XYZ file of C-alpha atoms in Angstrom:
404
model
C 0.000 0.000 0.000
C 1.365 3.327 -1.093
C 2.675 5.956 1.637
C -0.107 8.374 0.257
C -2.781 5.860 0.160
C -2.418 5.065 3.901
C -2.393 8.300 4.931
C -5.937 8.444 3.866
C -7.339 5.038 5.201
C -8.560 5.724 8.669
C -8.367 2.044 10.787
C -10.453 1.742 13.571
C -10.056 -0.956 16.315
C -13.047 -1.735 18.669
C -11.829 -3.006 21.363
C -9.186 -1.762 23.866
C -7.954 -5.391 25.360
C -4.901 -6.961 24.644
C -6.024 -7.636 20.873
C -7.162 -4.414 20.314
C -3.999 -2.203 21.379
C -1.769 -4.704 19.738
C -3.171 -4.318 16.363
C -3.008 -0.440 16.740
C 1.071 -0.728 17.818
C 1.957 -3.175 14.868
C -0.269 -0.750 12.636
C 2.764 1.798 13.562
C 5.279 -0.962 13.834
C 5.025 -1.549 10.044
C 4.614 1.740 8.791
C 1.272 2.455 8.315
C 0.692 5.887 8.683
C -3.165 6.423 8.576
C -5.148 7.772 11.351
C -6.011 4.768 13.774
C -8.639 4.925 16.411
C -8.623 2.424 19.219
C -12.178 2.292 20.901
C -13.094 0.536 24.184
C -16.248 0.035 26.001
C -14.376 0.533 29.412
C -12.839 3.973 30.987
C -9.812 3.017 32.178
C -6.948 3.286 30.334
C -6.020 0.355 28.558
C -4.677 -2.184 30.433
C -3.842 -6.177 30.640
C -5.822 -9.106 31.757
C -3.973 -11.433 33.156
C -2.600 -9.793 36.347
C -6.444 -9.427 37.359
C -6.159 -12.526 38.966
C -3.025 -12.031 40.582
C -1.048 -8.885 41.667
C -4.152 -6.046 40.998
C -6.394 -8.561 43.329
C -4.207 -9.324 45.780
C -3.464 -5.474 46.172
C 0.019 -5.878 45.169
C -0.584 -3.401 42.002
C -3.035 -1.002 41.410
C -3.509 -1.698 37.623
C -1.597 -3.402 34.884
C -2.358 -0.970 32.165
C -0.277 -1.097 29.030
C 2.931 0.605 28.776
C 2.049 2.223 25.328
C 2.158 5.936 24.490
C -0.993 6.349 22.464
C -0.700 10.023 21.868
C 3.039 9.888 20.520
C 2.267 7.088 18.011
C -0.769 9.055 16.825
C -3.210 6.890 18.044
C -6.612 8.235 19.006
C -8.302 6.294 21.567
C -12.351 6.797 22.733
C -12.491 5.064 26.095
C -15.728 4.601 27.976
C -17.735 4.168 24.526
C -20.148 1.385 24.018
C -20.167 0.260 20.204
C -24.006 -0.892 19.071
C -23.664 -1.972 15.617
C -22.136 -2.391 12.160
C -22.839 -1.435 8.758
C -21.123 -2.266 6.412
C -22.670 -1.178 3.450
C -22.102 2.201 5.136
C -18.465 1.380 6.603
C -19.736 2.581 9.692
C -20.807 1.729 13.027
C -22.557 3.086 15.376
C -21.754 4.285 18.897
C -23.705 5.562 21.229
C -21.861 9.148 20.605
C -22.984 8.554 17.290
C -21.742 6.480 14.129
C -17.731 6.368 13.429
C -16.862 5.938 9.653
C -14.235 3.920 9.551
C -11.976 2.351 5.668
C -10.621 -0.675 7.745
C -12.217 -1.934 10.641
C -10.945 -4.264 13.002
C -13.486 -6.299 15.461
C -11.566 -7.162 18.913
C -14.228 -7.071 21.788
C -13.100 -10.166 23.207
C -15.217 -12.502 25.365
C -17.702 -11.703 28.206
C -17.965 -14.021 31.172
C -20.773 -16.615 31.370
C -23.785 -15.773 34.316
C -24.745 -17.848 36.759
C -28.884 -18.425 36.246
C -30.843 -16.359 38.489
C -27.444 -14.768 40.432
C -27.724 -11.884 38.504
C -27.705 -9.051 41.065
C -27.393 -10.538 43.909
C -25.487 -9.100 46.404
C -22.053 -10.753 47.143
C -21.755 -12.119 43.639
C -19.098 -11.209 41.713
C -17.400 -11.858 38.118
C -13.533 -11.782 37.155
C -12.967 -10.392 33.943
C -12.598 -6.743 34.025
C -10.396 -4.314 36.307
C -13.429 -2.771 38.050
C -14.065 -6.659 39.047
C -10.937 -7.027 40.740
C -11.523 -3.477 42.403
C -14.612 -5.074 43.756
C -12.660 -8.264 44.712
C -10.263 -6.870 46.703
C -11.350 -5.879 49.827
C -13.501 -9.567 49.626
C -9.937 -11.072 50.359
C -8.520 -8.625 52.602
C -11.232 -8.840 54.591
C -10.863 -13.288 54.538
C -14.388 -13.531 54.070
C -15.684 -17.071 53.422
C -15.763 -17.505 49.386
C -17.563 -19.565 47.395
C -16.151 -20.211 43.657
C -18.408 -22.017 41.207
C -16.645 -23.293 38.277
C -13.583 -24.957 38.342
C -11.185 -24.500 35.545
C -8.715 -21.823 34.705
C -10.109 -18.812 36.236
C -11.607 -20.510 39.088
C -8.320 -21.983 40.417
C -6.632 -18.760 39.727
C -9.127 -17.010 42.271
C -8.958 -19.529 44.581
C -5.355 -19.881 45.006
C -5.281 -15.844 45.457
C -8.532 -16.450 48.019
C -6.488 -18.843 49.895
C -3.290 -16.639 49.583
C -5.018 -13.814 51.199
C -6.160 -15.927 54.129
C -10.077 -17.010 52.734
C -11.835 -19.797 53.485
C -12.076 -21.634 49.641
C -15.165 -23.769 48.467
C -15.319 -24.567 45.192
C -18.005 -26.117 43.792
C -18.053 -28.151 39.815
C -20.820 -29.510 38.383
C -18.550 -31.578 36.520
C -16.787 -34.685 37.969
C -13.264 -33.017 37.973
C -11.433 -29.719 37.558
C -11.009 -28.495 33.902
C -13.100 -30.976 32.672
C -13.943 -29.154 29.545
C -10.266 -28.570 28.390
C -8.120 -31.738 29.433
C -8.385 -35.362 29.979
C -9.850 -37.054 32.759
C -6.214 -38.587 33.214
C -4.570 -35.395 33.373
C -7.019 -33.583 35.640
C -7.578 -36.060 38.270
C -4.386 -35.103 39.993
C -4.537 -31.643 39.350
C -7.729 -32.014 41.610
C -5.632 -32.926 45.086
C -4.001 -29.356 44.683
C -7.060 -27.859 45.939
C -7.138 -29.569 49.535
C -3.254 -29.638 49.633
C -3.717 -25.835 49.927
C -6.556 -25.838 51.656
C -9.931 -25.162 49.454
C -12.553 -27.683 49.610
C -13.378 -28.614 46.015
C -16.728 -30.291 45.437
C -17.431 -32.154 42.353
C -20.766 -33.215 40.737
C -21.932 -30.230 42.555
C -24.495 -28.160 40.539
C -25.864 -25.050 42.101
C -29.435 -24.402 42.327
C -29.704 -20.740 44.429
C -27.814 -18.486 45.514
C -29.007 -16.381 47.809
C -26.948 -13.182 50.073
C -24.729 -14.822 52.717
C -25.690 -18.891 51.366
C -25.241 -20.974 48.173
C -27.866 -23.865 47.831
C -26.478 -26.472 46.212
C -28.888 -29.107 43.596
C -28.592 -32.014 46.248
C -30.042 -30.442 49.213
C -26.124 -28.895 50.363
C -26.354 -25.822 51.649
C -23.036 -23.625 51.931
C -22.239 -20.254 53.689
C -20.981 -17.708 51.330
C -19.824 -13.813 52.090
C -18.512 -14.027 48.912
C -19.326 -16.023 45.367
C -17.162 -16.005 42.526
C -18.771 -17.494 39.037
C -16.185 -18.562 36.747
C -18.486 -21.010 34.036
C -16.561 -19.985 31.116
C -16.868 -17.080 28.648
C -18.288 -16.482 25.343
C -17.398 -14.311 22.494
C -18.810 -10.492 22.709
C -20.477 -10.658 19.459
C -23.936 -9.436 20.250
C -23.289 -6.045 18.894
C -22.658 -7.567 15.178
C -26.484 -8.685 14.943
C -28.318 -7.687 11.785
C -24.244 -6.839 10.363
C -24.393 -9.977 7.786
C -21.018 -10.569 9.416
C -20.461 -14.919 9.692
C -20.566 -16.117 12.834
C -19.979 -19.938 13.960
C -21.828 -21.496 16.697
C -19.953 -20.759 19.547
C -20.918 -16.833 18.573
C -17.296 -16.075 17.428
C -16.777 -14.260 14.431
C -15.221 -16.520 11.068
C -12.261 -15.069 10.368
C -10.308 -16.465 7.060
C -6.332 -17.659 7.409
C -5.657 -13.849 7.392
C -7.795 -13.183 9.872
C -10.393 -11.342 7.462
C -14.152 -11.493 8.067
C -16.943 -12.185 5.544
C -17.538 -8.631 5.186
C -15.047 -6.066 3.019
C -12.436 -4.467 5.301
C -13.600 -6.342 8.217
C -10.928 -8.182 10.312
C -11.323 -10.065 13.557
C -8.976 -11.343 16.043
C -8.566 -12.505 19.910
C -11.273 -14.035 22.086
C -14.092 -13.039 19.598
C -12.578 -14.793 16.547
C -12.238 -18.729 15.455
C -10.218 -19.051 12.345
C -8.968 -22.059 10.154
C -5.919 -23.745 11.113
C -3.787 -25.817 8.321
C -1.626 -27.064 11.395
C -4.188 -28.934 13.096
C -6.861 -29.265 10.317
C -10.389 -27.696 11.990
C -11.177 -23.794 13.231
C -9.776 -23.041 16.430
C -11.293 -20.240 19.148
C -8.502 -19.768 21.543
C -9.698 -17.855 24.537
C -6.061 -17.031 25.930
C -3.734 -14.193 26.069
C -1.185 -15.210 23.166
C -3.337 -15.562 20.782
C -4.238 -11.769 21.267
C -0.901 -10.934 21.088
C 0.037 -12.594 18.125
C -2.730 -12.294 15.643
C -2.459 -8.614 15.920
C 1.025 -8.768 13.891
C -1.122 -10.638 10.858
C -3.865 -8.380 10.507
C -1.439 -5.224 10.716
C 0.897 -7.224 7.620
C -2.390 -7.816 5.704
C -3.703 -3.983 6.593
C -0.367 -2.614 5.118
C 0.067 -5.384 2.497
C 3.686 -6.583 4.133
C 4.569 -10.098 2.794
C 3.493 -12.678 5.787
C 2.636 -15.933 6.466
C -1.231 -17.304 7.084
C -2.302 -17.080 10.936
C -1.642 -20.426 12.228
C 0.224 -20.373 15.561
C 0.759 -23.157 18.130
C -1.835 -21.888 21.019
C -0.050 -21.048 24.270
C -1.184 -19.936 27.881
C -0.198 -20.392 31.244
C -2.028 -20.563 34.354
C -0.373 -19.848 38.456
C -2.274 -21.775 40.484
C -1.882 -23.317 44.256
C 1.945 -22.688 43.944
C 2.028 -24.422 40.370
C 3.219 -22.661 36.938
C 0.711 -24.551 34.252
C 2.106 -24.234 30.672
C -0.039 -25.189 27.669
C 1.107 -25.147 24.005
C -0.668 -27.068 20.946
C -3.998 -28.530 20.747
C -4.506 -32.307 21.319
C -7.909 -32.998 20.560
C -6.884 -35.248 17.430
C -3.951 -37.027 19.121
C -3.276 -40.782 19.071
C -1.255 -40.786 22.025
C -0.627 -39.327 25.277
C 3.095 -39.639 27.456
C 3.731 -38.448 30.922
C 7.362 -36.941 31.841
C 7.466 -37.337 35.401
C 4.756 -38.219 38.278
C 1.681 -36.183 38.430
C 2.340 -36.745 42.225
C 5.238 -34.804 42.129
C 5.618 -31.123 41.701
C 6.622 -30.887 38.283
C 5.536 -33.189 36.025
C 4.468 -32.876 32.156
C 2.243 -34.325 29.475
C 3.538 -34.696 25.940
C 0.834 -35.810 23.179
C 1.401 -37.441 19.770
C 0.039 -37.933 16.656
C 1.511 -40.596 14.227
C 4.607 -39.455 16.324
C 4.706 -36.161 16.296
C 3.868 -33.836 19.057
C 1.129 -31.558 18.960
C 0.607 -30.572 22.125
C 2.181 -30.290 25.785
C 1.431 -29.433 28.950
C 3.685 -28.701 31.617
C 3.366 -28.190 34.860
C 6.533 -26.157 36.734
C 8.783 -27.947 33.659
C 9.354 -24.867 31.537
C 12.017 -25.922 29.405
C 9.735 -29.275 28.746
C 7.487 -26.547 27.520
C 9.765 -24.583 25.590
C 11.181 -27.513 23.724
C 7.921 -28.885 23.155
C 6.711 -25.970 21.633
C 9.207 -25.696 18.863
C 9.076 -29.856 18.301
C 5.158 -29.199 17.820
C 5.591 -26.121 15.633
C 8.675 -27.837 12.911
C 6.026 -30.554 13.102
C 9.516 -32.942 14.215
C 8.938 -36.404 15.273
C 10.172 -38.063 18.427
C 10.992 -41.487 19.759
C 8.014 -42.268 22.222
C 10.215 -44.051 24.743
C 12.877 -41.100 24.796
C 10.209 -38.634 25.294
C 8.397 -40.268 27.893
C 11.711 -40.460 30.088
C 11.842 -37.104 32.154
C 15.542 -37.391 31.989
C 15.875 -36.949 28.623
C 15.372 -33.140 27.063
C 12.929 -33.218 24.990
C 15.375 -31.835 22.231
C 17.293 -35.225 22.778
C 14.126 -36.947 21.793
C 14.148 -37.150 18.537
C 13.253 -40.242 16.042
């Protein structure tokens, strides 16, 4: 795209998350030189998710917003503006300040968290997704009050290990029959679920909640638990509602259908981050990856596409991590088509990983306090490089010493 060309395409980003500022940096990053508007719902300056969970709710930092000067890479943000709708016939949307033209547009609202049937506004029930959340949180732990978490995967153990950190009394209760049954294997999770009474939260499983109520959470079964606190943490889906009556494609799950460049089915229409699935050559079926690296990196193809910069199709190895209950969780790949799982290590132990295969080849690993297991795992699954399976399942062994 030509110098003079740019300079008149105005890109605006809706969305102010991780995905969102990203996409407006590597818009500079590469040279474009257009105006760029970056446009959040929320009025706080810009800031990152994952310490939510962590230092801002424990009170050992007061934010974690981004360390980006908007103003002296000429980007114009609108904070504290709810976006309604799209039309694209029009290339504009519409704001409640009134519609925003825009030549590119770039759709990164992320995901909202999943409500807990009839505990809409009751007192003492909280979400964790946003920084005024945390706010909220806060004095919950520093005053120990007795918590109750419902939902036990990612974002519920995070909570509960701070809970417990800060001196809380920990129930958490899964209607499932294990922790992070939606996202691992049975075999993986089941000893994952002693790190909850090794640190002293009660974890209940098979537990489905029927009320809750201020100061009490009925359970299904008759169970009735005191609660100063509860914490719903069911999951999250993509924050697509705005896009009705767009024409914009949308899969199932709500998330918009981006292409292998991250394009949408409308012109000039991108989409990336929690709100986005898109097609992935690497493991053969659309992936939604609701996790902080994936914000990060799709950003960098969308700007390449924006500014026409050579660059490969979007098809990363997905990565997160997760601190929980003294544990650093690392996940990289995607293992729902593999043919065989190995274990480096005893899940009894403190560090221990899980390596899968398919026809030999590792697609996915998950580590737990066994970063370099990670980190050479990552690159085996992402050169697509075969190992021996008896190698690879001895701990001893680097994984870069595994190969076939």
């Amino acid at each position: 795209m030509s110098e003079q060309k740019q300079a008149q395409q105005h890109v605006v980003i809706v969305g102010a998350g991780m995905a969102g500022v990203q996409t407006a940096v590597a818009l500079r990053e590469q040279g474009f030189a257009g105006p760029v508007t970056l446009i959040g719902a929320e009025p706080h300056q810009p800031y990152d998710r994952p310490p939510l969970s962590k230092a801002v709710l424990l009170g050992k930092a007061e934010n974690s917003a981004f360390d980006v000067d908007f103003e002296a890479l000429g980007i114009e943000l609108r904070l504290g503006l709810d976006v309604t709708g799209l039309r694209a016939a029009d290339h504009e949307i519409d704001t409640e300040a009134g519609p925003v033209r825009y030549d590119t547009l770039v759709v990164a609202t992320g995901a909202q968290p999943v409500t807990l049937p009839g505990a809409e506004g009751v007192p003492g029930v909280h979400l964790l997704r946003t920084l005024d959340d945390a706010e909220r949180l806060g004095p919950v732990l520093a005053r120990r009050h007795t918590v109750v978490v419902v939902g036990a995967g990612w974002i519920g153990a995070e909570f509960a290990t701070a809970a417990r950190e800060a001196g809380c009394a920990v129930t958490v209760v899964e209607a499932a029959d294990r922790p992070l049954a939606g996202a691992l294997p049975a075999e993986v999770t089941t000893p994952m679920a002693e790190w909850y009474a090794a640190n002293g939260a009660e974890l209940l499983t098979h537990a489905r909640v029927d009320t809750v109520e201020p100061g009490r959470v009925l359970l299904a079964d008759g169970r009735e638990l005191p609660a100063d606190a509860v914490v719903v943490g069911i999951g999250a889906h993509p924050a697509t509602g705005w896009l009705t009556g767009s024409g914009i494609a949308l899969d199932p799950s709500g998330a918009v259908t981006a292409d292998e460049r991250l394009r949408t089915s409308l012109p000039d229409v991108y989409a990336i981050g929690d709100c986005a699935s898109f097609p992935s050559a690497r493991y053969g079926e659309r992936l939604l990856v609701h996790h902080w690296d994936n914000a990060l990196q799709g950003p960098r193809t969308v700007a390449a596409t924006i500014t026409g910069a050579a660059d490969a199709p979007y098809d990363p190895v997905p990565y997160f991590w997760s601190e929980q209950f003294g544990r650093f969780v690392q996940y990289a790949g995607h293992h729902a088509d593999a043919d065989e799982l190995l274990w480096r290590g005893d899940p009894a132990d403190e560090t221990w990983s899980v390596l899968w295969l398919r026809a030999g080849v590792p697609v996915a690993l998950l580590a737990v306090g066994r970063p370099r297991d990670l980190a050479q795992g990552r690159k085996l699954i992402e050169t697509g490089t075969a190992v021996d399976p008896a190698r690879a399942a001895d701990p001893s062994i680097p994984l870069k010493g595994a190969l076939r």
